[in-house]
Amino acid sequence: MAAVLKTPGEIDLMDRANRIVHQVLDAVGERMIPGVKTRELDSLAERIIRDAGGVPAFLRYRGYPATLCISVNDVIVHGIPGENPLQEGDIVGIDCGVFYKGYCGDAARTFAVGRVSEEAKRLLRVTEEALKLGVAQVRPGGRVEDIGSAVQRHAESHGYSVVREFTGHGVGTSLHEDPQVPNFGSPGKGPKLKPGMVLAIEPMVNAGAPGVKMDPDGWTARTEDGSLSAHFEYSVAVTPSGARVLGIQI
Ligand code: MF3
Ligand code: CO
């Protein structure tokens, strides 16, 4: 199926939705304190979203039971908030989706709890850089795999690997729309980027091997080798002049 193109007015609404998402990420990022339970972070997020007039986009999506995905250490994505307290040295991926006036915002960051290892810091830095390099590929006439190839090149040049089983995606009136946006690929390949497309670009980078294993809960995706994993995501509109990252000034 072809990607749904959005008008400038719709893109402004998606910017509003993503502003709420980034407000949540800022607030949750302030609570990255040893002893805080991930369920408490989820409650904080839901309160901020509802106070802003939004609706959590992940809650009940395909039966998902929470507002946030909270993915600690070797969890790649889709960790379910619960009673586990954060510990000094953890890295914690926070992924948040919000519907506002019918439009979806989707973004993620990975945070450090207190002092973390130099290796963890480097993984966070490289994954965020990979996201920004992917965004820098966005322009009308470009191709979807230009994004993934930039992400992959940056991650692999640091000895890391990109996850294949999960991808970025189009986003709009639904959380997931066409096209898929893989974190790997070849320049010049894949669907053509057009003004009005909005893409959730979301590198998932493993410190070790790319393999994924699922927990029995059916959601929590971990690195097969137990290595750390990081995840950063922006919702990005393709405009006539290039990328517009939604909800945040970068
Ligand atoms: N950012 C993720 C994604 O776009 C989060 C989805 S979590 C789910 O796939 F619970 F909604 F599935
Ligand atoms: Co997403």
PDB file of C-alpha atoms and ligand atoms in Angstrom:
ATOM      1  CA  MET A   1       0.000   0.000   0.000  1.00  0.00           C
ATOM      2  CA  ALA A   2       1.124   3.550  -0.704  1.00  0.00           C
ATOM      3  CA  ALA A   3       1.997   5.960   2.091  1.00  0.00           C
ATOM      4  CA  VAL A   4      -0.731   8.437   3.120  1.00  0.00           C
ATOM      5  CA  LEU A   5       0.405  11.994   2.378  1.00  0.00           C
ATOM      6  CA  LYS A   6      -0.448  14.664   4.965  1.00  0.00           C
ATOM      7  CA  THR A   7      -1.337  18.328   4.349  1.00  0.00           C
ATOM      8  CA  PRO A   8       0.698  21.077   6.071  1.00  0.00           C
ATOM      9  CA  GLY A   9      -2.245  21.520   8.494  1.00  0.00           C
ATOM     10  CA  GLU A  10      -2.192  17.825   9.375  1.00  0.00           C
ATOM     11  CA  ILE A  11       1.564  17.974   9.883  1.00  0.00           C
ATOM     12  CA  ASP A  12       1.059  20.867  12.325  1.00  0.00           C
ATOM     13  CA  LEU A  13      -1.385  18.667  14.302  1.00  0.00           C
ATOM     14  CA  MET A  14       1.173  15.857  14.301  1.00  0.00           C
ATOM     15  CA  ASP A  15       3.706  18.371  15.614  1.00  0.00           C
ATOM     16  CA  ARG A  16       1.278  19.081  18.500  1.00  0.00           C
ATOM     17  CA  ALA A  17       0.915  15.347  19.221  1.00  0.00           C
ATOM     18  CA  ASN A  18       4.689  14.928  19.226  1.00  0.00           C
ATOM     19  CA  ARG A  19       5.106  17.951  21.524  1.00  0.00           C
ATOM     20  CA  ILE A  20       3.109  16.037  24.134  1.00  0.00           C
ATOM     21  CA  VAL A  21       5.293  12.966  23.511  1.00  0.00           C
ATOM     22  CA  HIS A  22       8.476  14.989  24.086  1.00  0.00           C
ATOM     23  CA  GLN A  23       6.967  16.642  27.177  1.00  0.00           C
ATOM     24  CA  VAL A  24       6.497  13.095  28.534  1.00  0.00           C
ATOM     25  CA  LEU A  25      10.040  12.074  27.590  1.00  0.00           C
ATOM     26  CA  ASP A  26      11.452  15.189  29.301  1.00  0.00           C
ATOM     27  CA  ALA A  27       9.456  14.524  32.487  1.00  0.00           C
ATOM     28  CA  VAL A  28      10.222  10.801  32.612  1.00  0.00           C
ATOM     29  CA  GLY A  29      13.882  11.580  31.908  1.00  0.00           C
ATOM     30  CA  GLU A  30      13.918  13.685  35.092  1.00  0.00           C
ATOM     31  CA  ARG A  31      12.792  10.592  37.058  1.00  0.00           C
ATOM     32  CA  MET A  32      15.659   8.302  36.055  1.00  0.00           C
ATOM     33  CA  ILE A  33      16.522   7.702  39.701  1.00  0.00           C
ATOM     34  CA  PRO A  34      17.518   4.414  41.379  1.00  0.00           C
ATOM     35  CA  GLY A  35      14.519   2.887  43.190  1.00  0.00           C
ATOM     36  CA  VAL A  36      11.842   4.362  40.913  1.00  0.00           C
ATOM     37  CA  LYS A  37       9.533   1.633  39.609  1.00  0.00           C
ATOM     38  CA  THR A  38       8.821   1.537  35.905  1.00  0.00           C
ATOM     39  CA  ARG A  39       5.064   1.410  36.631  1.00  0.00           C
ATOM     40  CA  GLU A  40       5.387   4.812  38.371  1.00  0.00           C
ATOM     41  CA  LEU A  41       6.948   6.264  35.222  1.00  0.00           C
ATOM     42  CA  ASP A  42       4.037   4.861  33.217  1.00  0.00           C
ATOM     43  CA  SER A  43       1.467   6.522  35.518  1.00  0.00           C
ATOM     44  CA  LEU A  44       3.315   9.842  35.267  1.00  0.00           C
ATOM     45  CA  ALA A  45       3.256   9.583  31.463  1.00  0.00           C
ATOM     46  CA  GLU A  46      -0.449   8.791  31.290  1.00  0.00           C
ATOM     47  CA  ARG A  47      -1.288  11.748  33.550  1.00  0.00           C
ATOM     48  CA  ILE A  48       0.741  14.195  31.427  1.00  0.00           C
ATOM     49  CA  ILE A  49      -0.844  12.908  28.211  1.00  0.00           C
ATOM     50  CA  ARG A  50      -4.429  13.143  29.489  1.00  0.00           C
ATOM     51  CA  ASP A  51      -3.844  16.580  31.096  1.00  0.00           C
ATOM     52  CA  ALA A  52      -2.655  17.801  27.682  1.00  0.00           C
ATOM     53  CA  GLY A  53      -5.848  16.534  26.010  1.00  0.00           C
ATOM     54  CA  GLY A  54      -4.189  13.521  24.398  1.00  0.00           C
ATOM     55  CA  VAL A  55      -4.780   9.769  24.503  1.00  0.00           C
ATOM     56  CA  PRO A  56      -2.024   7.152  24.993  1.00  0.00           C
ATOM     57  CA  ALA A  57      -1.482   5.514  21.585  1.00  0.00           C
ATOM     58  CA  PHE A  58       0.118   2.253  22.766  1.00  0.00           C
ATOM     59  CA  LEU A  59      -2.408   1.439  25.523  1.00  0.00           C
ATOM     60  CA  ARG A  60      -4.555  -1.479  24.260  1.00  0.00           C
ATOM     61  CA  TYR A  61      -2.878  -1.384  20.824  1.00  0.00           C
ATOM     62  CA  ARG A  62      -2.996  -5.091  19.880  1.00  0.00           C
ATOM     63  CA  GLY A  63      -3.637  -5.692  23.594  1.00  0.00           C
ATOM     64  CA  TYR A  64      -0.533  -3.809  24.832  1.00  0.00           C
ATOM     65  CA  PRO A  65      -1.186  -3.131  28.554  1.00  0.00           C
ATOM     66  CA  ALA A  66       0.551   0.234  29.233  1.00  0.00           C
ATOM     67  CA  THR A  67       1.140   3.820  28.096  1.00  0.00           C
ATOM     68  CA  LEU A  68       4.915   3.555  27.704  1.00  0.00           C
ATOM     69  CA  CYS A  69       7.294   0.869  26.532  1.00  0.00           C
ATOM     70  CA  ILE A  70      10.150   0.803  29.062  1.00  0.00           C
ATOM     71  CA  SER A  71      13.105  -1.261  27.881  1.00  0.00           C
ATOM     72  CA  VAL A  72      15.931  -1.786  30.398  1.00  0.00           C
ATOM     73  CA  ASN A  73      19.512  -2.868  29.491  1.00  0.00           C
ATOM     74  CA  ASP A  74      19.290  -5.943  27.197  1.00  0.00           C
ATOM     75  CA  VAL A  75      15.638  -5.243  26.370  1.00  0.00           C
ATOM     76  CA  ILE A  76      15.551  -3.827  22.838  1.00  0.00           C
ATOM     77  CA  VAL A  77      11.948  -2.569  22.674  1.00  0.00           C
ATOM     78  CA  HIS A  78       8.422  -3.157  24.032  1.00  0.00           C
ATOM     79  CA  GLY A  79       9.373  -3.748  27.680  1.00  0.00           C
ATOM     80  CA  ILE A  80       6.209  -3.640  29.820  1.00  0.00           C
ATOM     81  CA  PRO A  81       6.263  -1.295  32.866  1.00  0.00           C
ATOM     82  CA  GLY A  82       6.021  -3.114  36.207  1.00  0.00           C
ATOM     83  CA  GLU A  83       7.276  -3.348  39.771  1.00  0.00           C
ATOM     84  CA  ASN A  84      10.999  -3.550  38.994  1.00  0.00           C
ATOM     85  CA  PRO A  85      12.917  -0.585  40.434  1.00  0.00           C
ATOM     86  CA  LEU A  86      15.518   1.192  38.304  1.00  0.00           C
ATOM     87  CA  GLN A  87      19.105   0.646  39.377  1.00  0.00           C
ATOM     88  CA  GLU A  88      22.199   2.811  39.138  1.00  0.00           C
ATOM     89  CA  GLY A  89      23.991   1.899  35.894  1.00  0.00           C
ATOM     90  CA  ASP A  90      20.866   0.861  33.958  1.00  0.00           C
ATOM     91  CA  ILE A  91      20.104   2.182  30.499  1.00  0.00           C
ATOM     92  CA  VAL A  92      16.373   2.671  30.011  1.00  0.00           C
ATOM     93  CA  GLY A  93      14.550   3.093  26.700  1.00  0.00           C
ATOM     94  CA  ILE A  94      11.337   5.098  26.982  1.00  0.00           C
ATOM     95  CA  ASP A  95       9.020   4.888  23.962  1.00  0.00           C
ATOM     96  CA  CYS A  96       5.829   6.984  23.965  1.00  0.00           C
ATOM     97  CA  GLY A  97       2.923   7.376  21.546  1.00  0.00           C
ATOM     98  CA  VAL A  98       0.128   9.950  21.800  1.00  0.00           C
ATOM     99  CA  PHE A  99      -3.051  10.626  19.803  1.00  0.00           C
ATOM    100  CA  TYR A 100      -4.016  14.287  19.714  1.00  0.00           C
ATOM    101  CA  LYS A 101      -7.062  15.403  17.694  1.00  0.00           C
ATOM    102  CA  GLY A 102      -6.882  12.107  15.794  1.00  0.00           C
ATOM    103  CA  TYR A 103      -3.193  12.309  14.887  1.00  0.00           C
ATOM    104  CA  CYS A 104      -0.428  10.187  16.327  1.00  0.00           C
ATOM    105  CA  GLY A 105       2.954  11.242  17.689  1.00  0.00           C
ATOM    106  CA  ASP A 106       5.645   8.612  18.350  1.00  0.00           C
ATOM    107  CA  ALA A 107       9.140   9.124  19.793  1.00  0.00           C
ATOM    108  CA  ALA A 108      11.678   7.417  22.056  1.00  0.00           C
ATOM    109  CA  ARG A 109      14.922   8.097  23.903  1.00  0.00           C
ATOM    110  CA  THR A 110      17.244   5.923  25.960  1.00  0.00           C
ATOM    111  CA  PHE A 111      18.388   7.355  29.299  1.00  0.00           C
ATOM    112  CA  ALA A 112      21.135   6.483  31.770  1.00  0.00           C
ATOM    113  CA  VAL A 113      20.296   5.919  35.450  1.00  0.00           C
ATOM    114  CA  GLY A 114      22.989   7.636  37.508  1.00  0.00           C
ATOM    115  CA  ARG A 115      26.541   6.702  36.528  1.00  0.00           C
ATOM    116  CA  VAL A 116      26.736   4.130  33.748  1.00  0.00           C
ATOM    117  CA  SER A 117      29.677   2.340  32.110  1.00  0.00           C
ATOM    118  CA  GLU A 118      31.710   4.057  29.388  1.00  0.00           C
ATOM    119  CA  GLU A 119      30.511   1.325  27.027  1.00  0.00           C
ATOM    120  CA  ALA A 120      26.862   2.125  27.792  1.00  0.00           C
ATOM    121  CA  LYS A 121      27.481   5.860  27.259  1.00  0.00           C
ATOM    122  CA  ARG A 122      29.080   5.163  23.907  1.00  0.00           C
ATOM    123  CA  LEU A 123      26.134   2.977  22.812  1.00  0.00           C
ATOM    124  CA  LEU A 124      23.653   5.745  23.700  1.00  0.00           C
ATOM    125  CA  ARG A 125      25.715   8.367  21.872  1.00  0.00           C
ATOM    126  CA  VAL A 126      26.177   6.284  18.725  1.00  0.00           C
ATOM    127  CA  THR A 127      22.483   5.283  18.555  1.00  0.00           C
ATOM    128  CA  GLU A 128      21.306   8.889  18.876  1.00  0.00           C
ATOM    129  CA  GLU A 129      23.852   9.922  16.242  1.00  0.00           C
ATOM    130  CA  ALA A 130      22.551   7.133  13.982  1.00  0.00           C
ATOM    131  CA  LEU A 131      19.019   8.557  14.319  1.00  0.00           C
ATOM    132  CA  LYS A 132      20.235  12.045  13.388  1.00  0.00           C
ATOM    133  CA  LEU A 133      22.193  10.711  10.411  1.00  0.00           C
ATOM    134  CA  GLY A 134      19.055   8.857   9.282  1.00  0.00           C
ATOM    135  CA  VAL A 135      16.998  12.048   9.584  1.00  0.00           C
ATOM    136  CA  ALA A 136      19.641  13.911   7.566  1.00  0.00           C
ATOM    137  CA  GLN A 137      18.874  11.592   4.619  1.00  0.00           C
ATOM    138  CA  VAL A 138      15.238  12.744   4.459  1.00  0.00           C
ATOM    139  CA  ARG A 139      14.465  14.841   1.376  1.00  0.00           C
ATOM    140  CA  PRO A 140      11.882  14.717  -1.423  1.00  0.00           C
ATOM    141  CA  GLY A 141      13.115  12.367  -4.142  1.00  0.00           C
ATOM    142  CA  GLY A 142      15.280  10.399  -1.706  1.00  0.00           C
ATOM    143  CA  ARG A 143      14.541   6.760  -0.905  1.00  0.00           C
ATOM    144  CA  VAL A 144      13.499   5.016   2.299  1.00  0.00           C
ATOM    145  CA  GLU A 145      16.630   2.847   2.354  1.00  0.00           C
ATOM    146  CA  ASP A 146      18.859   5.952   2.278  1.00  0.00           C
ATOM    147  CA  ILE A 147      17.744   6.346   5.899  1.00  0.00           C
ATOM    148  CA  GLY A 148      18.426   2.767   7.005  1.00  0.00           C
ATOM    149  CA  SER A 149      21.718   2.599   5.204  1.00  0.00           C
ATOM    150  CA  ALA A 150      22.983   5.711   7.050  1.00  0.00           C
ATOM    151  CA  VAL A 151      21.810   4.251  10.380  1.00  0.00           C
ATOM    152  CA  GLN A 152      23.406   0.870   9.681  1.00  0.00           C
ATOM    153  CA  ARG A 153      26.710   2.322   8.493  1.00  0.00           C
ATOM    154  CA  HIS A 154      27.086   4.437  11.625  1.00  0.00           C
ATOM    155  CA  ALA A 155      26.164   1.609  14.038  1.00  0.00           C
ATOM    156  CA  GLU A 156      28.317  -1.024  12.354  1.00  0.00           C
ATOM    157  CA  SER A 157      31.327   1.295  12.025  1.00  0.00           C
ATOM    158  CA  HIS A 158      31.359   1.349  15.853  1.00  0.00           C
ATOM    159  CA  GLY A 159      31.219  -2.444  16.122  1.00  0.00           C
ATOM    160  CA  TYR A 160      27.490  -2.507  16.903  1.00  0.00           C
ATOM    161  CA  SER A 161      24.614  -4.155  15.050  1.00  0.00           C
ATOM    162  CA  VAL A 162      21.150  -3.049  13.959  1.00  0.00           C
ATOM    163  CA  VAL A 163      18.029  -5.060  14.732  1.00  0.00           C
ATOM    164  CA  ARG A 164      16.215  -6.489  11.688  1.00  0.00           C
ATOM    165  CA  GLU A 165      12.996  -7.784  13.282  1.00  0.00           C
ATOM    166  CA  PHE A 166      11.585  -4.339  14.101  1.00  0.00           C
ATOM    167  CA  THR A 167      11.493  -1.282  11.870  1.00  0.00           C
ATOM    168  CA  GLY A 168      10.387   2.313  11.769  1.00  0.00           C
ATOM    169  CA  HIS A 169       7.162   3.088   9.952  1.00  0.00           C
ATOM    170  CA  GLY A 170       4.834   5.646   8.458  1.00  0.00           C
ATOM    171  CA  VAL A 171       2.670   7.364  11.088  1.00  0.00           C
ATOM    172  CA  GLY A 172      -0.469   9.508  10.841  1.00  0.00           C
ATOM    173  CA  THR A 173      -4.055   8.806  11.851  1.00  0.00           C
ATOM    174  CA  SER A 174      -2.740   5.326  12.775  1.00  0.00           C
ATOM    175  CA  LEU A 175       0.364   4.453  14.799  1.00  0.00           C
ATOM    176  CA  HIS A 176       1.669   2.239  12.007  1.00  0.00           C
ATOM    177  CA  GLU A 177       1.265   3.137   8.342  1.00  0.00           C
ATOM    178  CA  ASP A 178       3.214   2.333   5.216  1.00  0.00           C
ATOM    179  CA  PRO A 179       6.053   2.395   4.416  1.00  0.00           C
ATOM    180  CA  GLN A 180       8.218   0.329   6.749  1.00  0.00           C
ATOM    181  CA  VAL A 181      11.489   2.106   7.553  1.00  0.00           C
ATOM    182  CA  PRO A 182      14.182  -0.528   8.219  1.00  0.00           C
ATOM    183  CA  ASN A 183      17.403   0.356  10.041  1.00  0.00           C
ATOM    184  CA  PHE A 184      19.448  -1.225   7.256  1.00  0.00           C
ATOM    185  CA  GLY A 185      19.475  -1.110   3.486  1.00  0.00           C
ATOM    186  CA  SER A 186      21.135   0.212   0.359  1.00  0.00           C
ATOM    187  CA  PRO A 187      21.266   3.838  -0.796  1.00  0.00           C
ATOM    188  CA  GLY A 188      18.836   4.556  -3.645  1.00  0.00           C
ATOM    189  CA  LYS A 189      16.565   1.615  -2.807  1.00  0.00           C
ATOM    190  CA  GLY A 190      13.053   1.444  -1.374  1.00  0.00           C
ATOM    191  CA  PRO A 191       9.993   3.678  -1.761  1.00  0.00           C
ATOM    192  CA  LYS A 192      10.543   7.262  -2.903  1.00  0.00           C
ATOM    193  CA  LEU A 193      10.237  10.005  -0.251  1.00  0.00           C
ATOM    194  CA  LYS A 194       7.546  12.588  -1.060  1.00  0.00           C
ATOM    195  CA  PRO A 195       6.465  15.833   0.627  1.00  0.00           C
ATOM    196  CA  GLY A 196       3.635  15.047   3.059  1.00  0.00           C
ATOM    197  CA  MET A 197       5.017  11.680   4.181  1.00  0.00           C
ATOM    198  CA  VAL A 198       5.557  11.354   7.937  1.00  0.00           C
ATOM    199  CA  LEU A 199       7.971   8.647   9.062  1.00  0.00           C
ATOM    200  CA  ALA A 200       8.808   7.310  12.514  1.00  0.00           C
ATOM    201  CA  ILE A 201      12.561   6.703  12.253  1.00  0.00           C
ATOM    202  CA  GLU A 202      13.713   4.506  15.118  1.00  0.00           C
ATOM    203  CA  PRO A 203      17.154   2.873  15.212  1.00  0.00           C
ATOM    204  CA  MET A 204      17.461  -0.072  17.606  1.00  0.00           C
ATOM    205  CA  VAL A 205      21.178  -0.756  18.089  1.00  0.00           C
ATOM    206  CA  ASN A 206      22.652  -3.757  19.915  1.00  0.00           C
ATOM    207  CA  ALA A 207      26.121  -3.564  21.442  1.00  0.00           C
ATOM    208  CA  GLY A 208      26.651  -7.205  20.407  1.00  0.00           C
ATOM    209  CA  ALA A 209      24.962  -9.443  17.832  1.00  0.00           C
ATOM    210  CA  PRO A 210      21.732  -8.459  16.052  1.00  0.00           C
ATOM    211  CA  GLY A 211      19.640 -11.447  17.216  1.00  0.00           C
ATOM    212  CA  VAL A 212      16.385 -11.002  19.129  1.00  0.00           C
ATOM    213  CA  LYS A 213      14.618 -13.288  21.591  1.00  0.00           C
ATOM    214  CA  MET A 214      11.099 -12.775  22.897  1.00  0.00           C
ATOM    215  CA  ASP A 215       9.999 -13.134  26.525  1.00  0.00           C
ATOM    216  CA  PRO A 216       6.984 -15.370  27.271  1.00  0.00           C
ATOM    217  CA  ASP A 217       4.851 -12.199  27.700  1.00  0.00           C
ATOM    218  CA  GLY A 218       4.874 -11.921  23.900  1.00  0.00           C
ATOM    219  CA  TRP A 219       6.055  -8.271  23.950  1.00  0.00           C
ATOM    220  CA  THR A 220       9.461  -7.899  25.620  1.00  0.00           C
ATOM    221  CA  ALA A 221      12.159  -8.221  22.942  1.00  0.00           C
ATOM    222  CA  ARG A 222      15.704  -8.847  24.216  1.00  0.00           C
ATOM    223  CA  THR A 223      19.116  -9.238  22.665  1.00  0.00           C
ATOM    224  CA  GLU A 224      19.778 -12.930  22.122  1.00  0.00           C
ATOM    225  CA  ASP A 225      23.335 -12.584  23.464  1.00  0.00           C
ATOM    226  CA  GLY A 226      22.391 -10.500  26.530  1.00  0.00           C
ATOM    227  CA  SER A 227      24.239  -7.422  25.262  1.00  0.00           C
ATOM    228  CA  LEU A 228      22.929  -3.889  25.891  1.00  0.00           C
ATOM    229  CA  SER A 229      20.575  -2.303  23.366  1.00  0.00           C
ATOM    230  CA  ALA A 230      19.552   1.320  22.755  1.00  0.00           C
ATOM    231  CA  HIS A 231      16.620   2.917  20.922  1.00  0.00           C
ATOM    232  CA  PHE A 232      15.965   6.491  19.795  1.00  0.00           C
ATOM    233  CA  GLU A 233      13.012   7.624  17.674  1.00  0.00           C
ATOM    234  CA  TYR A 234      11.635  10.775  16.061  1.00  0.00           C
ATOM    235  CA  SER A 235       8.529  11.335  13.978  1.00  0.00           C
ATOM    236  CA  VAL A 236       9.783  13.182  10.887  1.00  0.00           C
ATOM    237  CA  ALA A 237       7.798  14.921   8.154  1.00  0.00           C
ATOM    238  CA  VAL A 238       9.115  15.103   4.596  1.00  0.00           C
ATOM    239  CA  THR A 239       8.690  18.747   3.518  1.00  0.00           C
ATOM    240  CA  PRO A 240       9.598  20.369   0.192  1.00  0.00           C
ATOM    241  CA  SER A 241      12.760  21.700   1.858  1.00  0.00           C
ATOM    242  CA  GLY A 242      13.757  18.470   3.683  1.00  0.00           C
ATOM    243  CA  ALA A 243      13.153  16.874   7.080  1.00  0.00           C
ATOM    244  CA  ARG A 244      11.034  18.472   9.790  1.00  0.00           C
ATOM    245  CA  VAL A 245      11.439  16.658  13.110  1.00  0.00           C
ATOM    246  CA  LEU A 246       8.065  16.926  14.853  1.00  0.00           C
ATOM    247  CA  GLY A 247       7.455  18.021  18.441  1.00  0.00           C
ATOM    248  CA  ILE A 248      10.961  19.211  19.249  1.00  0.00           C
ATOM    249  CA  GLN A 249      13.491  21.838  18.171  1.00  0.00           C
ATOM    250  CA  ILE A 250      16.732  20.135  17.077  1.00  0.00           C
TER     251      ILE A 250
HETATM  252  N1  MF3 B   1       7.455   3.005  18.782  1.00  0.00           N
HETATM  253  C1  MF3 B   1       7.002   1.631  18.756  1.00  0.00           C
HETATM  254  C2  MF3 B   1       6.484   1.315  17.400  1.00  0.00           C
HETATM  255  O1  MF3 B   1       6.230   2.214  16.685  1.00  0.00           O
HETATM  256  C3  MF3 B   1       6.070   1.322  19.851  1.00  0.00           C
HETATM  257  C4  MF3 B   1       4.909   0.450  19.625  1.00  0.00           C
HETATM  258  S1  MF3 B   1       4.496  -0.270  21.103  1.00  0.00           S
HETATM  259  C5  MF3 B   1       2.980  -0.937  20.980  1.00  0.00           C
HETATM  260  O2  MF3 B   1       6.366   0.213  16.986  1.00  0.00           O
HETATM  261  F1  MF3 B   1       2.664  -1.366  22.125  1.00  0.00           F
HETATM  262  F2  MF3 B   1       2.138  -0.036  20.628  1.00  0.00           F
HETATM  263  F3  MF3 B   1       2.993  -1.874  20.081  1.00  0.00           F
HETATM  264 CO    CO B   2       7.448   3.823  16.351  1.00  0.00          CO
END
